[in-house]
CSV table of C-alpha atoms in Angstrom, one decimal:
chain,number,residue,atom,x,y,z
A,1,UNK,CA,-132.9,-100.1,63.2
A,2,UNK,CA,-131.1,-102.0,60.6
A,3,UNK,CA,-127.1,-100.9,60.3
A,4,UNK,CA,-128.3,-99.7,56.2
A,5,UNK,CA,-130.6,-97.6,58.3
A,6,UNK,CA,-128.3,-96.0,60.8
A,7,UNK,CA,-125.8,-95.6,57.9
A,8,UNK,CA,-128.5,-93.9,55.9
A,9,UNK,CA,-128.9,-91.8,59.3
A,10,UNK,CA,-125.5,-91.0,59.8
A,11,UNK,CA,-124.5,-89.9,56.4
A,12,UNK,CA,-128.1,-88.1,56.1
A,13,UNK,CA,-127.3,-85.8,59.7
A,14,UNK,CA,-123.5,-85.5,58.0
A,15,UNK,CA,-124.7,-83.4,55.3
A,16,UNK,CA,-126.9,-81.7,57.0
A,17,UNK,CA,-124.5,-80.4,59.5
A,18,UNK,CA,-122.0,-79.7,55.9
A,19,UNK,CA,-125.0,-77.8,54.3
A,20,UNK,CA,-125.5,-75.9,58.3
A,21,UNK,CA,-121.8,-74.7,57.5
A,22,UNK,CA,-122.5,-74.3,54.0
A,23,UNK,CA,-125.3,-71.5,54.2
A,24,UNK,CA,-123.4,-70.0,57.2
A,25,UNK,CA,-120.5,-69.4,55.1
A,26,UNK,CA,-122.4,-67.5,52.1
A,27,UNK,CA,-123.2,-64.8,53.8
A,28,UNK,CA,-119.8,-64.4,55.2
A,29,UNK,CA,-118.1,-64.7,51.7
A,30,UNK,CA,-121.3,-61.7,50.8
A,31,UNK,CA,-119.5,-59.7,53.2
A,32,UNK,CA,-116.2,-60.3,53.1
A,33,UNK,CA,-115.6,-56.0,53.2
A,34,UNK,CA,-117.7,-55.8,56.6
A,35,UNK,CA,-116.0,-58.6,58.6
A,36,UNK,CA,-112.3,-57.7,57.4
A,37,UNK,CA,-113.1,-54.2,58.5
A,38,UNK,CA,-114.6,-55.2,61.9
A,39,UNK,CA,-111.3,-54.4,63.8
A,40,UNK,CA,-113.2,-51.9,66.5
A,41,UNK,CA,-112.8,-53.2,70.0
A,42,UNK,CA,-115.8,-54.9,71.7
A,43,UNK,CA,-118.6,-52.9,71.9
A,44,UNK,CA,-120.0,-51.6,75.1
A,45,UNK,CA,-122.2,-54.1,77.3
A,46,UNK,CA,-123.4,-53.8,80.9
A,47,UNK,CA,-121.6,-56.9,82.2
A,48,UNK,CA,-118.0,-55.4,81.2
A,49,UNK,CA,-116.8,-54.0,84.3
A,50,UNK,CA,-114.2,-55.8,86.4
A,51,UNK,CA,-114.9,-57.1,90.6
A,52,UNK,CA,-112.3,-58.3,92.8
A,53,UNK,CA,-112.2,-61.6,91.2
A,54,UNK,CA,-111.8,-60.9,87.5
A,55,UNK,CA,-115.2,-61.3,86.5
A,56,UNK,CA,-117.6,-59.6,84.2
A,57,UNK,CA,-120.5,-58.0,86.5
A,58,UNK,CA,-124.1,-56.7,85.4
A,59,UNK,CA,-123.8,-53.0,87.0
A,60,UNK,CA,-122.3,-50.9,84.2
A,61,UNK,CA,-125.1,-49.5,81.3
A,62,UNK,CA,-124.9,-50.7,78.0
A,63,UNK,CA,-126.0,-49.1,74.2
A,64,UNK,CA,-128.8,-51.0,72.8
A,65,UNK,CA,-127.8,-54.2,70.8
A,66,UNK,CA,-127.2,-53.8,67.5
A,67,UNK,CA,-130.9,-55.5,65.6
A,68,UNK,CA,-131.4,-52.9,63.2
A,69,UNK,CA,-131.3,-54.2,59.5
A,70,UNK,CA,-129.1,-51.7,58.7
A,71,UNK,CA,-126.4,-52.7,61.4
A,72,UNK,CA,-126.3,-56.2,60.0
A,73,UNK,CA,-125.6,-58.0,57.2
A,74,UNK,CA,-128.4,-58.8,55.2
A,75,UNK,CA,-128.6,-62.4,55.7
A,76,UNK,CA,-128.1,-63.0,59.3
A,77,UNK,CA,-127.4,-66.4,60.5
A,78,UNK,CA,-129.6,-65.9,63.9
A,79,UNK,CA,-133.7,-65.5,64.2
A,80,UNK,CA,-134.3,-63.5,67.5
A,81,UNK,CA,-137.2,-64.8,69.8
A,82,UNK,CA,-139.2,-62.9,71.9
A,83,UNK,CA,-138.6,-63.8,75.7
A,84,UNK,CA,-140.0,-60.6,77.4
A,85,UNK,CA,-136.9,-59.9,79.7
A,86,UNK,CA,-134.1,-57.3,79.5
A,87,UNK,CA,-131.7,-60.1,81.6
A,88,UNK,CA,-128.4,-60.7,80.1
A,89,UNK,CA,-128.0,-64.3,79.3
A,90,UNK,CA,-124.6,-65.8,79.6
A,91,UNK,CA,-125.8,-69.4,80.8
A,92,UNK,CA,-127.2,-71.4,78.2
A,93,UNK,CA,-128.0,-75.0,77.3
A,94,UNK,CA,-129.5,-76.2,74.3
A,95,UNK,CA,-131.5,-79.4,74.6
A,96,UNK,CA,-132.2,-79.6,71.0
A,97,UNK,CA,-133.4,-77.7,67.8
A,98,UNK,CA,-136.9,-76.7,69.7
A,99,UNK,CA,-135.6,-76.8,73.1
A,100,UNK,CA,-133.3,-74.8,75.3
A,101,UNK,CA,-132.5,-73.3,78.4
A,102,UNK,CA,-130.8,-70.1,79.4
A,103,UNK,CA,-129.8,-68.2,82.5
A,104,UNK,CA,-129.1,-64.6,83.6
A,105,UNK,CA,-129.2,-61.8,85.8
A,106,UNK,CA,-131.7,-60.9,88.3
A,107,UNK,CA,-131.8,-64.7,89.0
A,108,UNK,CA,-133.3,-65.1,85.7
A,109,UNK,CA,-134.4,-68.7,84.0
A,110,UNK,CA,-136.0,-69.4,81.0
A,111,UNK,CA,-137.1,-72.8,79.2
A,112,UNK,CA,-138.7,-73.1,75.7
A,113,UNK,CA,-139.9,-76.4,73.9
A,114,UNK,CA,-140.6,-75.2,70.7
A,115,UNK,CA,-138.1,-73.3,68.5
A,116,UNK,CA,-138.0,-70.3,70.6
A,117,UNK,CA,-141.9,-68.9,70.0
A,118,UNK,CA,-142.2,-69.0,73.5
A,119,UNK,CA,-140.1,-68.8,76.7
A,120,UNK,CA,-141.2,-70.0,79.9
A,121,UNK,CA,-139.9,-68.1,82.9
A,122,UNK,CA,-138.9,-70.7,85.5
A,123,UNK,CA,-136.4,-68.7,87.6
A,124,UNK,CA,-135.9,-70.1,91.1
A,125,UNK,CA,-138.3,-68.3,93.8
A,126,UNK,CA,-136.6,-66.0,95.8
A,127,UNK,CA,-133.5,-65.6,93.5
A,128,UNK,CA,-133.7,-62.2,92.4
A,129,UNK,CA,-130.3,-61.4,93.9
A,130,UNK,CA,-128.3,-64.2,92.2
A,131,UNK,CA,-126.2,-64.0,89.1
A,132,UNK,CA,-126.5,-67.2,87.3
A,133,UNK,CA,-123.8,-67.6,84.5
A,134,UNK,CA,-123.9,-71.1,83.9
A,135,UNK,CA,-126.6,-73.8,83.2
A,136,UNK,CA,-126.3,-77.6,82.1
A,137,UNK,CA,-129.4,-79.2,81.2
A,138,UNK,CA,-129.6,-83.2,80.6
A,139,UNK,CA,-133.1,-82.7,78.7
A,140,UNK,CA,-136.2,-80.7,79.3
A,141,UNK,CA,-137.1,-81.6,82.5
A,142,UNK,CA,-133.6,-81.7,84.4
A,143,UNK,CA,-131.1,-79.0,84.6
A,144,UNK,CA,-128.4,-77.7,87.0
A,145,UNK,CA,-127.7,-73.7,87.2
A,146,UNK,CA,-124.9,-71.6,88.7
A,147,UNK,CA,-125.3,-68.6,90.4
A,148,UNK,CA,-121.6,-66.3,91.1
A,149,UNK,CA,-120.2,-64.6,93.2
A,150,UNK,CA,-118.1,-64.5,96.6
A,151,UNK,CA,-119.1,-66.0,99.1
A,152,UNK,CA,-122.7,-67.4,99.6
A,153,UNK,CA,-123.4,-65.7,96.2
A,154,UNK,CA,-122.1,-68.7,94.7
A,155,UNK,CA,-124.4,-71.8,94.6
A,156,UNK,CA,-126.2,-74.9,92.8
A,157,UNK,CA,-129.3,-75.6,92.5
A,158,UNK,CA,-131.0,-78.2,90.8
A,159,UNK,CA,-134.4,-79.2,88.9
A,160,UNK,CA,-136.3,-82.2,87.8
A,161,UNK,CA,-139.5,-81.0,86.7
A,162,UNK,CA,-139.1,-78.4,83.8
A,163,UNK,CA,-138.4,-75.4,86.8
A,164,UNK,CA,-141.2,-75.8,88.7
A,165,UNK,CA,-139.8,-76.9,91.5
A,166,UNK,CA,-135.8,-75.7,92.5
A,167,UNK,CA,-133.6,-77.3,95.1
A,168,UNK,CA,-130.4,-76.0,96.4
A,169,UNK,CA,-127.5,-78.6,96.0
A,170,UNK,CA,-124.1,-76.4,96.9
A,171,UNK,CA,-124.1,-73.3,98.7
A,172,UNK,CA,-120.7,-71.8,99.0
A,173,UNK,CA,-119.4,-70.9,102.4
A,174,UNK,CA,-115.7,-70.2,101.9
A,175,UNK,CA,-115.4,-66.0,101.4
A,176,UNK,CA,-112.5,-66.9,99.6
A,177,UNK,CA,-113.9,-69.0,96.5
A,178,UNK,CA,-115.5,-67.5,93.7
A,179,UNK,CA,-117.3,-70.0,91.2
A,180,UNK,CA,-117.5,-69.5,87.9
A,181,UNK,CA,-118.4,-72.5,85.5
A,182,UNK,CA,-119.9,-75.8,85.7
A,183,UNK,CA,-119.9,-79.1,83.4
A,184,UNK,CA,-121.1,-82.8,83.0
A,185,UNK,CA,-119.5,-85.7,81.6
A,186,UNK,CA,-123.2,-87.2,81.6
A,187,UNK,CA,-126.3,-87.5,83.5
A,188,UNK,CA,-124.8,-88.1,86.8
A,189,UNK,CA,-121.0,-87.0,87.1
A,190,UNK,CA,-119.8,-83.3,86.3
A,191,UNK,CA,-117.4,-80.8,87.7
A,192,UNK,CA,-117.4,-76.5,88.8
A,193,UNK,CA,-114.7,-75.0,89.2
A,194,UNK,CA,-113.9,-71.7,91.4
A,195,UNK,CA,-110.9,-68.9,91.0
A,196,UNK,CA,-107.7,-69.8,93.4
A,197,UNK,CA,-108.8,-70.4,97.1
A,198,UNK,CA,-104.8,-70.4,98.8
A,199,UNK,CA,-103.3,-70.8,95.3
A,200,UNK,CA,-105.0,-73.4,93.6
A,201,UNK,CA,-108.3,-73.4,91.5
A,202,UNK,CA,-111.1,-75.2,94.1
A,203,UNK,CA,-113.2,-78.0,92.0
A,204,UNK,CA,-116.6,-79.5,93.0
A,205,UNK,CA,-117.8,-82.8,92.4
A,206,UNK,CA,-120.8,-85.1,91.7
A,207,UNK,CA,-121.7,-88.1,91.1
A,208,UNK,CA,-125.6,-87.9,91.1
A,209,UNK,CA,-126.5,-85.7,88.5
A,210,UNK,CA,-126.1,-82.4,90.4
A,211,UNK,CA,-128.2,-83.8,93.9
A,212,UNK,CA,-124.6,-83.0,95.9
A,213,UNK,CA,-121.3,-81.9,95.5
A,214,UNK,CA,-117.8,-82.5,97.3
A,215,UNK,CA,-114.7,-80.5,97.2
A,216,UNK,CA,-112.1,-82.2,95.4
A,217,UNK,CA,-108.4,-82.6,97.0
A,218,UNK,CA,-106.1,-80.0,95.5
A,219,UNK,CA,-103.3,-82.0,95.8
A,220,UNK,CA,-103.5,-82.6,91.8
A,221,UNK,CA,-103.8,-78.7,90.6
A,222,UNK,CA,-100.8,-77.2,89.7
A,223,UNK,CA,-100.2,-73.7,91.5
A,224,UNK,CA,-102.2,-70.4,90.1
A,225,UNK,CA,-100.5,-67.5,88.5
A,226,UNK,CA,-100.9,-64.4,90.7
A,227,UNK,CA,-103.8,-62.8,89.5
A,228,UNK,CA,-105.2,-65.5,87.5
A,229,UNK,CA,-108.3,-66.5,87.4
A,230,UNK,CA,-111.7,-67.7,85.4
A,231,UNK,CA,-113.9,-65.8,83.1
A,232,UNK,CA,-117.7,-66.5,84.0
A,233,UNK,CA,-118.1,-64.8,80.9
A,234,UNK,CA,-120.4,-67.5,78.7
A,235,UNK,CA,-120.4,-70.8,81.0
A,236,UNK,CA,-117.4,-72.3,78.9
A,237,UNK,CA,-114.9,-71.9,81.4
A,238,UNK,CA,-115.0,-75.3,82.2
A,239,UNK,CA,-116.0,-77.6,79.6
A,240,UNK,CA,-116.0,-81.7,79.5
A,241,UNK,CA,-115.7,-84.1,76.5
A,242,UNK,CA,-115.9,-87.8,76.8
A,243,UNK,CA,-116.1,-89.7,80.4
A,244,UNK,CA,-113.3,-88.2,81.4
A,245,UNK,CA,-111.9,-84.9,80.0
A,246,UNK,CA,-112.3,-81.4,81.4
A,247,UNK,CA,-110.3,-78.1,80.6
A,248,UNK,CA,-110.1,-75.1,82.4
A,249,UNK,CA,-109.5,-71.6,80.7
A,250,UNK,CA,-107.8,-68.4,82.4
A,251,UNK,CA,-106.6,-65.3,82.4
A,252,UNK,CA,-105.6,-62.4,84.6
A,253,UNK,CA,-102.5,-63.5,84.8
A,254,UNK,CA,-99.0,-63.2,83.2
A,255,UNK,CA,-100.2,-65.6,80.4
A,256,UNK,CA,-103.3,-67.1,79.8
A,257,UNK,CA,-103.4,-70.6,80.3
A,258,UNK,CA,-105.2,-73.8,79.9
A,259,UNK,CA,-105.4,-76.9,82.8
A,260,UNK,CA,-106.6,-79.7,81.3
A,261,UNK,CA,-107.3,-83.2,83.7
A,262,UNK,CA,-107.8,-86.7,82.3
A,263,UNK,CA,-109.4,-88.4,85.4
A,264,UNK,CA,-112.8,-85.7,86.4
A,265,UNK,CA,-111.0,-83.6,88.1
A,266,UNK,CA,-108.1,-85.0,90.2
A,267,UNK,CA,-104.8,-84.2,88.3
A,268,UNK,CA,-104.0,-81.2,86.2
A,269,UNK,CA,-102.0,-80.0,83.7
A,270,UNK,CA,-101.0,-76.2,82.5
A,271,UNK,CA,-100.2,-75.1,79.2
A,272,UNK,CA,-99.7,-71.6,78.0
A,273,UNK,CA,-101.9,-70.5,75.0
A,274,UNK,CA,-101.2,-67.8,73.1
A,275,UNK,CA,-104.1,-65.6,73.7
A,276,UNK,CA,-102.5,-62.5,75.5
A,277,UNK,CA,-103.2,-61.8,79.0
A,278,UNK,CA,-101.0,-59.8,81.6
A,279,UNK,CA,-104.4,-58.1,82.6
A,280,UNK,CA,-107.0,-58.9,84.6
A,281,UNK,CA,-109.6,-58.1,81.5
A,282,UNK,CA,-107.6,-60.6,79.0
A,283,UNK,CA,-106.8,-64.6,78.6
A,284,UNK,CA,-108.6,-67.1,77.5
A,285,UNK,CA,-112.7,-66.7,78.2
A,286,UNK,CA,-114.4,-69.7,76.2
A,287,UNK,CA,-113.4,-73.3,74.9
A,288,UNK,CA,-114.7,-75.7,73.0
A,289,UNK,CA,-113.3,-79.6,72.2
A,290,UNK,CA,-114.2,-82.1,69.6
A,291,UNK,CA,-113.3,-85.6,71.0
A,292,UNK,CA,-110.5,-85.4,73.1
A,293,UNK,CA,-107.6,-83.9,70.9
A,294,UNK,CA,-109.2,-80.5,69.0
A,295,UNK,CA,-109.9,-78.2,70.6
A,296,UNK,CA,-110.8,-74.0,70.1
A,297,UNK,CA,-110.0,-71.6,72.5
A,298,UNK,CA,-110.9,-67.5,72.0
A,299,UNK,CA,-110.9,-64.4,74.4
A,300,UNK,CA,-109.1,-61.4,73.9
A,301,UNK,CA,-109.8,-58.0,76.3
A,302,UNK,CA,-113.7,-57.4,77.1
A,303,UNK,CA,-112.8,-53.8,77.7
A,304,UNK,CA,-114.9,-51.8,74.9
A,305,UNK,CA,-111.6,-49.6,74.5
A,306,UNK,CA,-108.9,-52.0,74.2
A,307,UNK,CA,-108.2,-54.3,71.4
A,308,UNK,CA,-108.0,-57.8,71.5
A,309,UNK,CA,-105.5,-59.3,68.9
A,310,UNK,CA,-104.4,-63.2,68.8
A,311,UNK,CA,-108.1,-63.3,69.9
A,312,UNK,CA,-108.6,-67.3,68.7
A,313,UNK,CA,-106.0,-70.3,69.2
A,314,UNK,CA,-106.4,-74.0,68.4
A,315,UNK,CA,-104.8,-77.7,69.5
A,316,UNK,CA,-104.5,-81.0,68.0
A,317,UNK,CA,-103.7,-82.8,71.1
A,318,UNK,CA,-105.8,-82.3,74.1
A,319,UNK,CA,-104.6,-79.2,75.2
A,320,UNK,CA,-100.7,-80.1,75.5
A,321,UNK,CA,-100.0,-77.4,72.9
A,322,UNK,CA,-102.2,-74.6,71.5
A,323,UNK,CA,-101.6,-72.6,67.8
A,324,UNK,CA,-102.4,-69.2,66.7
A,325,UNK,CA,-105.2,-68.8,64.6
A,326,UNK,CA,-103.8,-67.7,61.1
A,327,UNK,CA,-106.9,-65.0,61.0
A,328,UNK,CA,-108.4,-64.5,64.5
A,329,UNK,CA,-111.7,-63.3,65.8
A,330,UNK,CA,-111.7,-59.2,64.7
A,331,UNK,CA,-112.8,-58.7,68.6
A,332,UNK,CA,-112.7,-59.8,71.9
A,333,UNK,CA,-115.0,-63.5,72.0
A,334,UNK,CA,-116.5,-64.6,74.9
A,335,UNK,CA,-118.1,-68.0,74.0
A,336,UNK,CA,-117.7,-70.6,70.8
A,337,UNK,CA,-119.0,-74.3,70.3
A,338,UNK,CA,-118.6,-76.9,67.4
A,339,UNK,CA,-121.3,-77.1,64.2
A,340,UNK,CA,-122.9,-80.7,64.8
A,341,UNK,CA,-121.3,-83.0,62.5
A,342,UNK,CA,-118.5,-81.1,61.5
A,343,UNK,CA,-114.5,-81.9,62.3
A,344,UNK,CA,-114.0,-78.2,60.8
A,345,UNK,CA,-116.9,-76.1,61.2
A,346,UNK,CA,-117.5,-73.4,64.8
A,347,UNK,CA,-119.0,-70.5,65.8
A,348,UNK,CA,-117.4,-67.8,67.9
A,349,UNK,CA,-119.7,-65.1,69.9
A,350,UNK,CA,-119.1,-62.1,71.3
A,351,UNK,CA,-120.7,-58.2,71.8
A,352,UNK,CA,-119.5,-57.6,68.4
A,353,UNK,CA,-120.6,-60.8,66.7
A,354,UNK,CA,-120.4,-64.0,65.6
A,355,UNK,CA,-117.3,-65.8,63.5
A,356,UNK,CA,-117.1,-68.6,61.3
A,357,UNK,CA,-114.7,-70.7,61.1
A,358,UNK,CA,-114.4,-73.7,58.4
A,359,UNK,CA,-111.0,-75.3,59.2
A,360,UNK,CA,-110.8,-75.7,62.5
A,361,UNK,CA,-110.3,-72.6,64.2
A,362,UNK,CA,-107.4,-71.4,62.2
A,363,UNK,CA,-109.0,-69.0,60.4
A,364,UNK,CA,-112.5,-66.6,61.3
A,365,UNK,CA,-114.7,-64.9,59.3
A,366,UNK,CA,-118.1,-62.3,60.9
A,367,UNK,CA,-121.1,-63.2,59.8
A,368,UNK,CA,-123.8,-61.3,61.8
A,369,UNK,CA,-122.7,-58.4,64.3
A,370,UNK,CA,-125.5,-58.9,66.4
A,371,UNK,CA,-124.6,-59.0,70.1
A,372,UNK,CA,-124.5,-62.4,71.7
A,373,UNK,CA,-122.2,-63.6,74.7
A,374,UNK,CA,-122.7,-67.2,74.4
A,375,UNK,CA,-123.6,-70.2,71.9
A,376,UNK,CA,-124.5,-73.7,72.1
A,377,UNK,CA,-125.6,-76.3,69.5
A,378,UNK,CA,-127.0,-80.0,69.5
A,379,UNK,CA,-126.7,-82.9,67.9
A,380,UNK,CA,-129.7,-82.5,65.9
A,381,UNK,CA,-128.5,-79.0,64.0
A,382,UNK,CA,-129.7,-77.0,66.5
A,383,UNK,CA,-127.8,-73.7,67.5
A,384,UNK,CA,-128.8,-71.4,69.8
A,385,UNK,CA,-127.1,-68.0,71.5
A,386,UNK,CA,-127.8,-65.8,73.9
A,387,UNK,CA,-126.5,-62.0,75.2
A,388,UNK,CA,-127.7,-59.0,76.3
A,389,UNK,CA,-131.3,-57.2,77.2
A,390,UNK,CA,-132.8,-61.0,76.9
A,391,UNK,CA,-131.7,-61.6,73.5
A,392,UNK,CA,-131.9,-65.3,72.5
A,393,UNK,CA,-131.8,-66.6,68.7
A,394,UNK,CA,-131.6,-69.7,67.1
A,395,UNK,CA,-129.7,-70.5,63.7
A,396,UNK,CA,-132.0,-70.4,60.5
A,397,UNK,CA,-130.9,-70.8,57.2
């Protein structure tokens, strides 16, 4: 391609992702009564209930999900598929505008490679008991998922041929650990991360895309907060950006903090953000960066009772110092990721629904009050989230 080309290219997929944030905000703006009245705390969902490590489990009943036309605004940013499951979906990975993966409960995992008009289920055989949270997929054939729990609960596993075939990379086999999240810096290196084993987060590594894993020294993480921990909430616990970059979000603690490491993983940082915590139901559940300064953190309480002010804050520089957002998420937020080619643009998720945001986190607007727990978009103005009773969607406008 000739550099006029890619120029064309670039500035082409540049408006596109401006018009994405464009037709995302109208609606918003349509309903500017409905969002600013959205103060309610979250609303009830089957994986709010609290185990002995802080995290969301499946066992507690839930109301149905709010899909009636009359419970949402009229133009809704998100186009439900049909994937014939009730499993709640907090893993996802989104490959690209027709393909994505997502992950769930009841060992659930579904693939689709064409918009959404069909799912694939390609859960691992005998994995009915596990409770994946987290998936990272490289493309449509390869992805790496992450089951929870204590114990042996928690494990890898791995696939190279679209889920037809599943092989187990990391099973855990400390009682103590407790994974919750997993990333990749690329195809072959990428981190997970599990609550305090003896004080200090425990973080795996690879090196070959997922095939095995090593426990990294802990000689570089700075000491937990007693009763801190992750969120496996939405699978953005962890997140990478760049070769070298990772965060780590928390809560459960006295504040809720952010660790951030510049070399995969060996040395930390901690930095107080000012989502509240003091509870093991509040901090910091989801994060998103742009390059390796801005970055979006939100959270709040998951408890359908309680509400969850200073629910959004944002930095400028990696992570060192983290802002208030002006106008915050109404409710508690459990996962948020970037609009492709936007410095301004994100979406924010949660049982309540989705935010806007068109300055950088600073200040959020609903626009849909559908019931979603994570979100994901791609390069190519795809964005895709997933929640509750199997519900998947992908942004049309």
């Amino acid at each position: 391609m000739t550099s006029m080309g890619k120029t064309r290219r670039t500035v082409s997929v540049g408006l596109c992702g401006a018009a994405l944030a464009a037709a995302l905000a109208a609606p918003a703006q349509a309903h500017t009564t409905e969002a600013h009245d959205m103060t309610a705390p979250a609303h009830p969902a089957k994986a709010h209930n609290m185990t002995a490590k802080h995290q969301p489990t499946e066992a507690q009943g839930t109301a149905e999900p709010s899909t009636t036309a009359d419970s949402r605004p009229e133009r809704t940013p998100w186009k439900l598929t049909a994937t014939g499951t009730d499993a709640r979906f907090r893993g996802l990975a989104a490959v690209s505008r027709d393909s994505a993966w997502v992950a769930g409960s009841k060992g659930t995992v579904l693939r689709t490679t064409d918009g959404g008009r069909t799912w694939r289920n390609v859960s691992p055989p005998g994995a009915a008991e596990l409770e994946f949270r987290d998936i990272e997929a490289f493309d449509t054939k390869r992805a790496v998922v992450l089951a929870i729990g204590e114990g042996e609960a928690s494990r890898l596993l791995r696939t190279d041929d679209g889920g037809a075939t599943w092989s187990e990379s990391f099973r855990n086999t400390d009682p103590k650990a407790f994974y919750d999240c997993v990333t990749f810096f690329d195809r072959s290196n990428g981190l997970a991360m599990s609550d305090p084993v003896d004080g200090k987060y425990r973080i795996l590594a690879t090196g070959d895309g997922g095939k095995s894993w090593k426990v990294l020294p802990s000689k570089g993480m700075p000491d937990a907060l007693p009763g801190e921990a992750g969120f496996a909430a939405s699978g953005q616990c962890l997140v990478s950006s760049g070769p070298r970059d990772v965060w780590l979000a928390t809560g459960g603690g006295a504040t809720a903090r952010v660790l951030h490491s510049a070399d995969r993983g060996l040395t930390w940082t901690a930095t107080e953000s000012t989502i509240p915590a003091g509870d093991p139901a509040r901090g910091v559940f989801a994060l998103a960066f742009q390059g390796r300064h801005h970055g979006i953190a939100v959270g709040g309480d998951y408890r359908k009772d309680q509400p969850s002010p200073r629910a959004g804050a944002v930095t400028r520089d990696g992570g060192r110092t983290w802002q208030q957002a002006s106008t915050p998420p109404p409710a508690y937020r459990s996962g948020v990721a970037w609009l492709p080619h936007s410095r301004t643009a994100a979406l924010a998720v949660g049982p309540t629904g989705t935010d806007l945001t068109l300055d950088g986190g600073r200040s959020w607007r609903t626009v849909d009050t559908g019931s979603y727990d994570t979100v994901d978009c791609t390069p190519d103005i795809g964005c895709w989230a997933a929640g509750e009773k199997g519900r998947v969607a992908r942004l049309g406008f």
